Structure formats: C-alpha cells, structure tokens
Coordinates of C-alpha atoms and ligand atoms in Angstrom, one line a residue:
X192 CA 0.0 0.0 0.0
X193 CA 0.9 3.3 -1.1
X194 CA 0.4 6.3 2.0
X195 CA 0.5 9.9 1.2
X196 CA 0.5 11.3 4.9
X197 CA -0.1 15.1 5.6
X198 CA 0.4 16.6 8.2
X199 CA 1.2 20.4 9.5
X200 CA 3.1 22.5 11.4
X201 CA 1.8 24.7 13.6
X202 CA 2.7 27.2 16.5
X203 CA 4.1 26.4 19.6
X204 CA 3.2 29.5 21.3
X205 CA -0.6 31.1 22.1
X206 CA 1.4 34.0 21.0
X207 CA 0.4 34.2 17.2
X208 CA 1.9 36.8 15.4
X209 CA 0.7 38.0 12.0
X210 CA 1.8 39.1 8.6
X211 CA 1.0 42.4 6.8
X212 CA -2.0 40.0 4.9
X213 CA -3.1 38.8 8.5
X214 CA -1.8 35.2 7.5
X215 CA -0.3 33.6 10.4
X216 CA 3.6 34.4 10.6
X217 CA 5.2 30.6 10.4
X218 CA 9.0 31.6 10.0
X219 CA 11.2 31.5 12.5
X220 CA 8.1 30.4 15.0
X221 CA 8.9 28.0 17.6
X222 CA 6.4 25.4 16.1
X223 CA 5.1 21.8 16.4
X224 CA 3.2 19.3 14.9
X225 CA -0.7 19.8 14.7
X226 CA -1.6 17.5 17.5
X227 CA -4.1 15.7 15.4
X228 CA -1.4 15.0 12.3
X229 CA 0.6 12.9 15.7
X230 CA -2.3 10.2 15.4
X231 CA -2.6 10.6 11.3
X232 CA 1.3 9.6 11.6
X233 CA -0.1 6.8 14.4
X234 CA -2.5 5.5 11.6
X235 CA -0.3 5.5 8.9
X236 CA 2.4 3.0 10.7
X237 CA -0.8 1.3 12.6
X238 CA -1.6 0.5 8.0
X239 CA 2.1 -0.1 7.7
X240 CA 2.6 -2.9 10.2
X241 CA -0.5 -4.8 9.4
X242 CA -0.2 -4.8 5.6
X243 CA 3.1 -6.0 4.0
X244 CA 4.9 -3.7 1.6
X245 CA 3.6 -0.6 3.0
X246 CA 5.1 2.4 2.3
X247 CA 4.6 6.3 3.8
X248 CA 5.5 9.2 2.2
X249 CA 4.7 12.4 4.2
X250 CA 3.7 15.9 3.0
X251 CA 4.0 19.1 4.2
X252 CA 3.1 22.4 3.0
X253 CA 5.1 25.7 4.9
X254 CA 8.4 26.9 5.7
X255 CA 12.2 25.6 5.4
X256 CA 12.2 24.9 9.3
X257 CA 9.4 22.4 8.7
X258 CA 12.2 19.9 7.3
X259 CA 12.6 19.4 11.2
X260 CA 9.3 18.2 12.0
X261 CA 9.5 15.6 8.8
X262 CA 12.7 14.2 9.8
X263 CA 11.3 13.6 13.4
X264 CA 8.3 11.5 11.5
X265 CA 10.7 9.4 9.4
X266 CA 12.7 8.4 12.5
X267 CA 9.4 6.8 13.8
X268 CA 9.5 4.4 10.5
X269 CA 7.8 6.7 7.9
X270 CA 10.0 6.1 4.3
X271 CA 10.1 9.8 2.7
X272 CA 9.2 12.8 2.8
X273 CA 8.0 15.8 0.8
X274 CA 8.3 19.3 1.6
X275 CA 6.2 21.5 -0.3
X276 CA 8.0 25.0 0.2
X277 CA 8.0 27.6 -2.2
X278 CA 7.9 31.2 -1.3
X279 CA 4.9 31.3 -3.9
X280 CA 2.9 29.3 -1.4
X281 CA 2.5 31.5 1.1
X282 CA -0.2 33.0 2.8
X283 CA -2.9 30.3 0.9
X284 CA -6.2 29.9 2.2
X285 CA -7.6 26.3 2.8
X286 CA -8.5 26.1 -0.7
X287 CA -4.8 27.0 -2.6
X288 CA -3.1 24.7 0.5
X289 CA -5.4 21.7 -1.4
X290 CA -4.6 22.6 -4.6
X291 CA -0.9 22.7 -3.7
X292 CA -0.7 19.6 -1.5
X293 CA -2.6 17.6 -4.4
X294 CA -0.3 18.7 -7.1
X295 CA 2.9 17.2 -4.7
X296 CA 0.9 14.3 -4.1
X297 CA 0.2 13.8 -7.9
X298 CA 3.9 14.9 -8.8
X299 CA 5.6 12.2 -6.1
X300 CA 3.3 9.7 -5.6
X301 CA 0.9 9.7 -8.3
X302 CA -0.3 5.7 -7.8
X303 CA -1.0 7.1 -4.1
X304 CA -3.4 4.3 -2.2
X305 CA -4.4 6.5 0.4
X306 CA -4.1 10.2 1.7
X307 CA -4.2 10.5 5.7
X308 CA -5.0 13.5 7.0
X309 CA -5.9 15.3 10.4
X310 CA -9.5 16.1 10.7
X311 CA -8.4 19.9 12.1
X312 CA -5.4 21.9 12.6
X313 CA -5.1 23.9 15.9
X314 CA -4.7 27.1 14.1
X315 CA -6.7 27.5 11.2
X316 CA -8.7 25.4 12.7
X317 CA -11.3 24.8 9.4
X318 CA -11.0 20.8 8.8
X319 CA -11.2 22.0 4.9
X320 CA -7.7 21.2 3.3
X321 CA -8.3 17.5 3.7
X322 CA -11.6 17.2 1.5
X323 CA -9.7 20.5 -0.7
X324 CA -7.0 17.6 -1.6
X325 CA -9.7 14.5 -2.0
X326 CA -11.9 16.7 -4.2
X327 CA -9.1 18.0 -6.6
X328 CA -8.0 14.3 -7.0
X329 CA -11.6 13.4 -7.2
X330 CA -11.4 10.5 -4.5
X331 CA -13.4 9.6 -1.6
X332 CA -13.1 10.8 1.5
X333 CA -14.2 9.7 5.0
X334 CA -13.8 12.1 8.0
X335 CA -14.3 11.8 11.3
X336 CA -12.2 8.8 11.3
X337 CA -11.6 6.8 15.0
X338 CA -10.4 3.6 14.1
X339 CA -9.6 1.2 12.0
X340 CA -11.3 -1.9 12.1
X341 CA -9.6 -4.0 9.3
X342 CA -7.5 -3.0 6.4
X343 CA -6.5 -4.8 3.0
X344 CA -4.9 -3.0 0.0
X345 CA -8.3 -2.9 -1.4
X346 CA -10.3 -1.0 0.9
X347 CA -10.6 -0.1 4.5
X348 CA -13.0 -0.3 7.1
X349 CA -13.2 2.5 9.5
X350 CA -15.5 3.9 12.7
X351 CA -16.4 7.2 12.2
X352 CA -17.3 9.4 15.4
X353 CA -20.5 11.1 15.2
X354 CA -22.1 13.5 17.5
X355 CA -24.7 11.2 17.9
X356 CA -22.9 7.7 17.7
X357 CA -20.2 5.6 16.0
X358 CA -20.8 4.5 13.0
X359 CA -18.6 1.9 10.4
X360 CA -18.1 2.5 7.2
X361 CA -15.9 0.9 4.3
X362 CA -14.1 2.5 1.5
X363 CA -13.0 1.5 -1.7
X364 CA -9.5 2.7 -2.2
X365 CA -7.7 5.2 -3.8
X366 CA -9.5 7.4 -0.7
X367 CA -8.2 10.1 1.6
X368 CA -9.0 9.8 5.1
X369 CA -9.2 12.5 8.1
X370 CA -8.6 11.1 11.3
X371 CA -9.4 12.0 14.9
X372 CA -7.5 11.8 18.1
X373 CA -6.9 8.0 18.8
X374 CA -7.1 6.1 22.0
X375 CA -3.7 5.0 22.8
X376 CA -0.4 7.3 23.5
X377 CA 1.4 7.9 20.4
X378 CA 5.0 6.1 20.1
X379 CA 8.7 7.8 20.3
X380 CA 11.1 7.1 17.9
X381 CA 14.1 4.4 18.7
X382 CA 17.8 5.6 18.3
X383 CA 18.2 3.8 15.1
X384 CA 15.1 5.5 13.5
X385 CA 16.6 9.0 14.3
X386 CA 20.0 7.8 13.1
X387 CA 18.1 6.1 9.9
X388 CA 16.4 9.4 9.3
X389 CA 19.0 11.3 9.6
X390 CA 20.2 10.3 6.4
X391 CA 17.7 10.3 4.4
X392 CA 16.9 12.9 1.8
X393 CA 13.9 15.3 2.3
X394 CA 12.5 16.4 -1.2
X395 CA 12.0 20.0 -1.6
X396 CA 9.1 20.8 -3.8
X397 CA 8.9 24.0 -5.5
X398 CA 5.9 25.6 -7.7
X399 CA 8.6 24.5 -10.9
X400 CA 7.8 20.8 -10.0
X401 CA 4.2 21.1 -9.5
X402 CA 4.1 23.0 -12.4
X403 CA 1.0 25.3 -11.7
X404 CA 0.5 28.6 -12.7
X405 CA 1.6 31.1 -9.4
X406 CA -2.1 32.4 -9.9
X407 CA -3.4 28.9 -8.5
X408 CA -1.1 28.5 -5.0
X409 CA -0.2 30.6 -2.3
X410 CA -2.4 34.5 -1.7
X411 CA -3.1 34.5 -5.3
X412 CA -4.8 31.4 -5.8
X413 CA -6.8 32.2 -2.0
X414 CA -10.6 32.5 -3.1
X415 CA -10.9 33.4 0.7
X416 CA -8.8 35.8 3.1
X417 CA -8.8 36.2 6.3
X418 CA -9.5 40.3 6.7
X419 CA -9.3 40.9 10.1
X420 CA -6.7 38.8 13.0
X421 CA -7.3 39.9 16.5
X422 CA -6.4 38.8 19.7
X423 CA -9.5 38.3 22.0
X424 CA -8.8 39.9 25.1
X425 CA -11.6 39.9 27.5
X426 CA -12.7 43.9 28.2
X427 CA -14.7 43.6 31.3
X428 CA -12.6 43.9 34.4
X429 CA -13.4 40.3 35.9
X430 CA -13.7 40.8 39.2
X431 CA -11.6 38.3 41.4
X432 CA -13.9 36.5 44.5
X433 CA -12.8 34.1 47.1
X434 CA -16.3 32.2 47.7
X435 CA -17.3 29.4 49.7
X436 CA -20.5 27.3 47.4
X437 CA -23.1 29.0 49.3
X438 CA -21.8 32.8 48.7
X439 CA -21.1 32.0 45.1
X440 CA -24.8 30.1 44.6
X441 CA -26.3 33.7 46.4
X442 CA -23.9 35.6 44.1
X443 CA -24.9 33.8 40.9
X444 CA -29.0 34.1 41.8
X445 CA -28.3 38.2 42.7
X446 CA -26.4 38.3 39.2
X447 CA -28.9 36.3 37.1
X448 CA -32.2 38.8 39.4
X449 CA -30.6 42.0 38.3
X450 CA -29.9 40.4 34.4
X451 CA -33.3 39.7 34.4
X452 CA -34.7 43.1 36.1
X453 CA -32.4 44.7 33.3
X454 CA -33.9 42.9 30.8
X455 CA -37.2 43.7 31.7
X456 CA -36.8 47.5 32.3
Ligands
LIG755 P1 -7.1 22.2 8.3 O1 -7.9 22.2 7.1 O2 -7.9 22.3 9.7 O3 -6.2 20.9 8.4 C1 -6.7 19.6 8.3 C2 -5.6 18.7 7.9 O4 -5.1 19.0 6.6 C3 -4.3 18.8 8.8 O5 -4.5 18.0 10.0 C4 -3.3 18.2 7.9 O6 -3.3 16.8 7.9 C5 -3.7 18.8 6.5 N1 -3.0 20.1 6.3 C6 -3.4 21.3 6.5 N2 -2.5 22.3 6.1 C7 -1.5 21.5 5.7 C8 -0.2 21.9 5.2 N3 0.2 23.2 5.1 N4 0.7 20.9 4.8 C9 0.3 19.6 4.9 N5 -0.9 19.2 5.4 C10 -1.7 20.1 5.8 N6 -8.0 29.4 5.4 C11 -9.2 29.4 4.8 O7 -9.4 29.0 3.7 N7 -10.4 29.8 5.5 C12 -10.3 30.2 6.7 O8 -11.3 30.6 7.3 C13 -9.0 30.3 7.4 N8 -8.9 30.8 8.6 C14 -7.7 30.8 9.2 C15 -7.6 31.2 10.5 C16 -6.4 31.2 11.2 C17 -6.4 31.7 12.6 C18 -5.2 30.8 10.5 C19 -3.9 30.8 11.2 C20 -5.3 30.4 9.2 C21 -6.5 30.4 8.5 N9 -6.6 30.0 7.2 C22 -7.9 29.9 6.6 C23 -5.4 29.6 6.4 C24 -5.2 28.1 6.7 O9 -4.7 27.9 8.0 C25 -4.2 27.5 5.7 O10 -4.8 27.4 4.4 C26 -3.7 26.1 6.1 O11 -2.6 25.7 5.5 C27 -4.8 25.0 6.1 O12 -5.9 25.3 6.8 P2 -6.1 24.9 8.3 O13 -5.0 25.4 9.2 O14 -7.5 25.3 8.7 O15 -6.0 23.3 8.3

C-alpha cells in the first residue's frame, strides 16, 4: 500500500503573530506538529505494520524549518518525505493549501493508495484542506475517522465518530481519510530510527515541479482571506472572589435577578 500522509506545522506559542496579509507568521516560529497529524502519523504506521509492503510518504506544505518536524516522523518508521515549500505558497487559504498539496501528491506519488489526514489543525482550525486535496484528486473521503477496524490493499474499514454515535463505514480505495485523536499514547522514535532518518533525503518541492501557474497556489490562488486577526482579550474587568459554594450560589441568583430586572426595564 501506497500512503501519502499530511500533516502540519503549527505554532508552539498562544502568541500568534501575524503578517502584513493577516496570515499567520510561520517563519522562525517556535512550532510543532498539529496535535491531530501525531495520530494521522499513528494510523499510517498502525496501516504499515498490518499490511506487507507498506510504504509512507509524508507531505507538508510551509516553511524551510518544517524539514525538522519531517525528519522527526521518518525516525518513527515513515520512508520519505516531501516538503512543499516555495515562497509562492505563502499566505494560501484552505483552498490554494489543497490545490498545492494535491499537485505534490500527484507529482511524487501519483499511484497514491491512500491520503491521511488530520481532521483539524489547531490554528486554522477549518478541517477543509483534507476534502480540498480529496476533491481535486476526485477521491473519496471519510472524516471523522476513530479507528480502523480491518485493512487490506483494497479498501478499509473504519469507525467514524459522530455526535450522535459511532458509525462503520468501508471505503473502496484510492481514498483520503481525516482522522481523529486515537485512544492510545502515540510512540517515540528508537535511536536507530533517528539515526536512519537522519540520512535520508527530504525532497524539496517548488511551484517549478508542480508546475502550476503562481495564480493557483499561495495568496493569489486564495478565493478566501482572512480580513481581520485579533487577539481576543476579554474587556470587562473580571472581578476576582474568594467564595465558599453558598456565597457563590447567592452571588450567581443576585447576578442572574438583576440580568433579568435589566432585561425587563
Ligand atoms: P485544516 O484544514 O484544519 O487541516 C486539516 C488537515 O489538513 C491537517 O490536519 C493536515 O493533515 C492537513 N494540512 C493542513 N494544512 C497543511 C499543510 N500546510 N501541509 C500539509 N498538510 C496540511 N484558510 C481558509 O481557507 N479559510 C479560513 O477561514 C481560514 N482561517 C484561518 C484562521 C487562522 C487563525 C489561520 C492561522 C489560518 C486560517 N486559514 C484559513 C489559512 C489556513 O490555515 C491554511 O490554508 C492552512 O494551510 C490550512 O488550513 P487549516 O489550518 O484550517 O488546516
């Protein structure tokens, strides 16, 4: 089975800062993996040590410094790695990201079996760049995804977690998948996976290989844009109280009287 994994980086720090365009600055940015791509990479090696002749190739759209977070995933057994980096790729909106991943995905792996995906990441935060990249490869797509319940190089068989229940689906492959936190603690990579990884080549994919026109990746191929970035602080002065239950029951029914006195006036 062939794996296209993709996964993110994303900002270590609540303090975002932003660019002139109010994208998110990712540049020299303390910065992790999106929580949720740690159980996409989970997934992707669960696939690989059930079915024989496995092989994951991970993508990842942003900055040079995101080479670090790659070779961290291909010392936990992932095989190569794509980074899709192009100063032409900046500042895209959900929409260009898909169109940019998918072109990397078609240029490197083009007889892909499967895409993994998060289902969000922590800062944009929209869950869209996973269908984005199943669309423009016009694949299927099941998000949501908890578990997997039995896989062959055919098709898979997944739980998907619902608001209002579980529910088990299969899929035909090629698909692209968007996966959820897991219930088990992700695994650390061995010495000899970080010294494996350490020599292995990173491919560096530029708008040249994808071959797109710049007015279809990065701000200029962003349908959407994000016009305004502010930090929410809270304006009311919260007031500090030390309160046993009862006080702070009294408190709350004087607060909710006067709201509804207020509203009434
Ligand atoms: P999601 O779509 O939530 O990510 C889902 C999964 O897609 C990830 O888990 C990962 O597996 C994969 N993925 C996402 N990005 C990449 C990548 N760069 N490389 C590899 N895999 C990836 N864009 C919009 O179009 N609309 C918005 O409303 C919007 N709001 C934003 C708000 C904030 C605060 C920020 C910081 C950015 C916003 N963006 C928005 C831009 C958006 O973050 C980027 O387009 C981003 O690359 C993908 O969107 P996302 O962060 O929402 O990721």
């Amino acid at each position: 089975m062939k794996i296209a994994l993709c996964i993110k980086q994303v900002p270590d720090t609540t303090d975002i800062r932003w660019t002139e365009n109010n994208t998110i600055q990712r540049e020299g940015v303390e910065s992790i993996i999106n929580p949720y791509d740690v159980y996409a990479v989970e997934f992707a090696l669960k696939l690989k040590s059930e079915i024989e002749n496995t092989e994951i190739t991970v993508f990842t759209m942003g900055p040079p410094q995101a080479s670090d977070m790659l070779r961290k995933v291909l010392a936990l057994g992932c095989d190569d790695a794509v980074l899709i980096s192009d100063k032409k790729f900046s500042g895209a909106d959900t929409y260009a990201t898909g169109t940019t991943i998918s072109g990397a995905i078609r240029r490197y792996l083009p007889n892909f079996d499967l895409i993994i995906c998060g289902q969000f990441a922590v800062d944009g935060d929209t869950a869209q760049t996973g269908p984005n990249i199943a669309s423009f490869l016009d694949i299927p797509q099941v998000t949501y995804v908890k578990d997997l319940i039995h896989g062959t190089n055919k098709t898979l068989t997944l739980t998907r977690e619902m608001e209002d229940g579980v529910e088990t689906v299969k899929v035909k492959l090629p698909a692209l998948i968007c996966v959820l936190q897991q219930n088990f603690e992700p695994q650390r990579a061995k010495i000899a996976g970080i010294i494996k990884a350490s020599k292995k080549e990173i491919k560096i994919c530029t708008l040249d290989d994808i071959g797109f026109d710049a007015n279809k990746v990065g701000l200029r191929g962003s349908p959407t844009f994000v016009s305004k970035a502010f930090r929410n602080i809270p304006t009311h002065n919260a007031q500090k109280f030390n309160l046993n239950t009862t006080d702070s029951v009294n408190l709350l029914k004087e607060r909710i009287q006067t709201l509804g006195e207020n509203k009434n006036a």
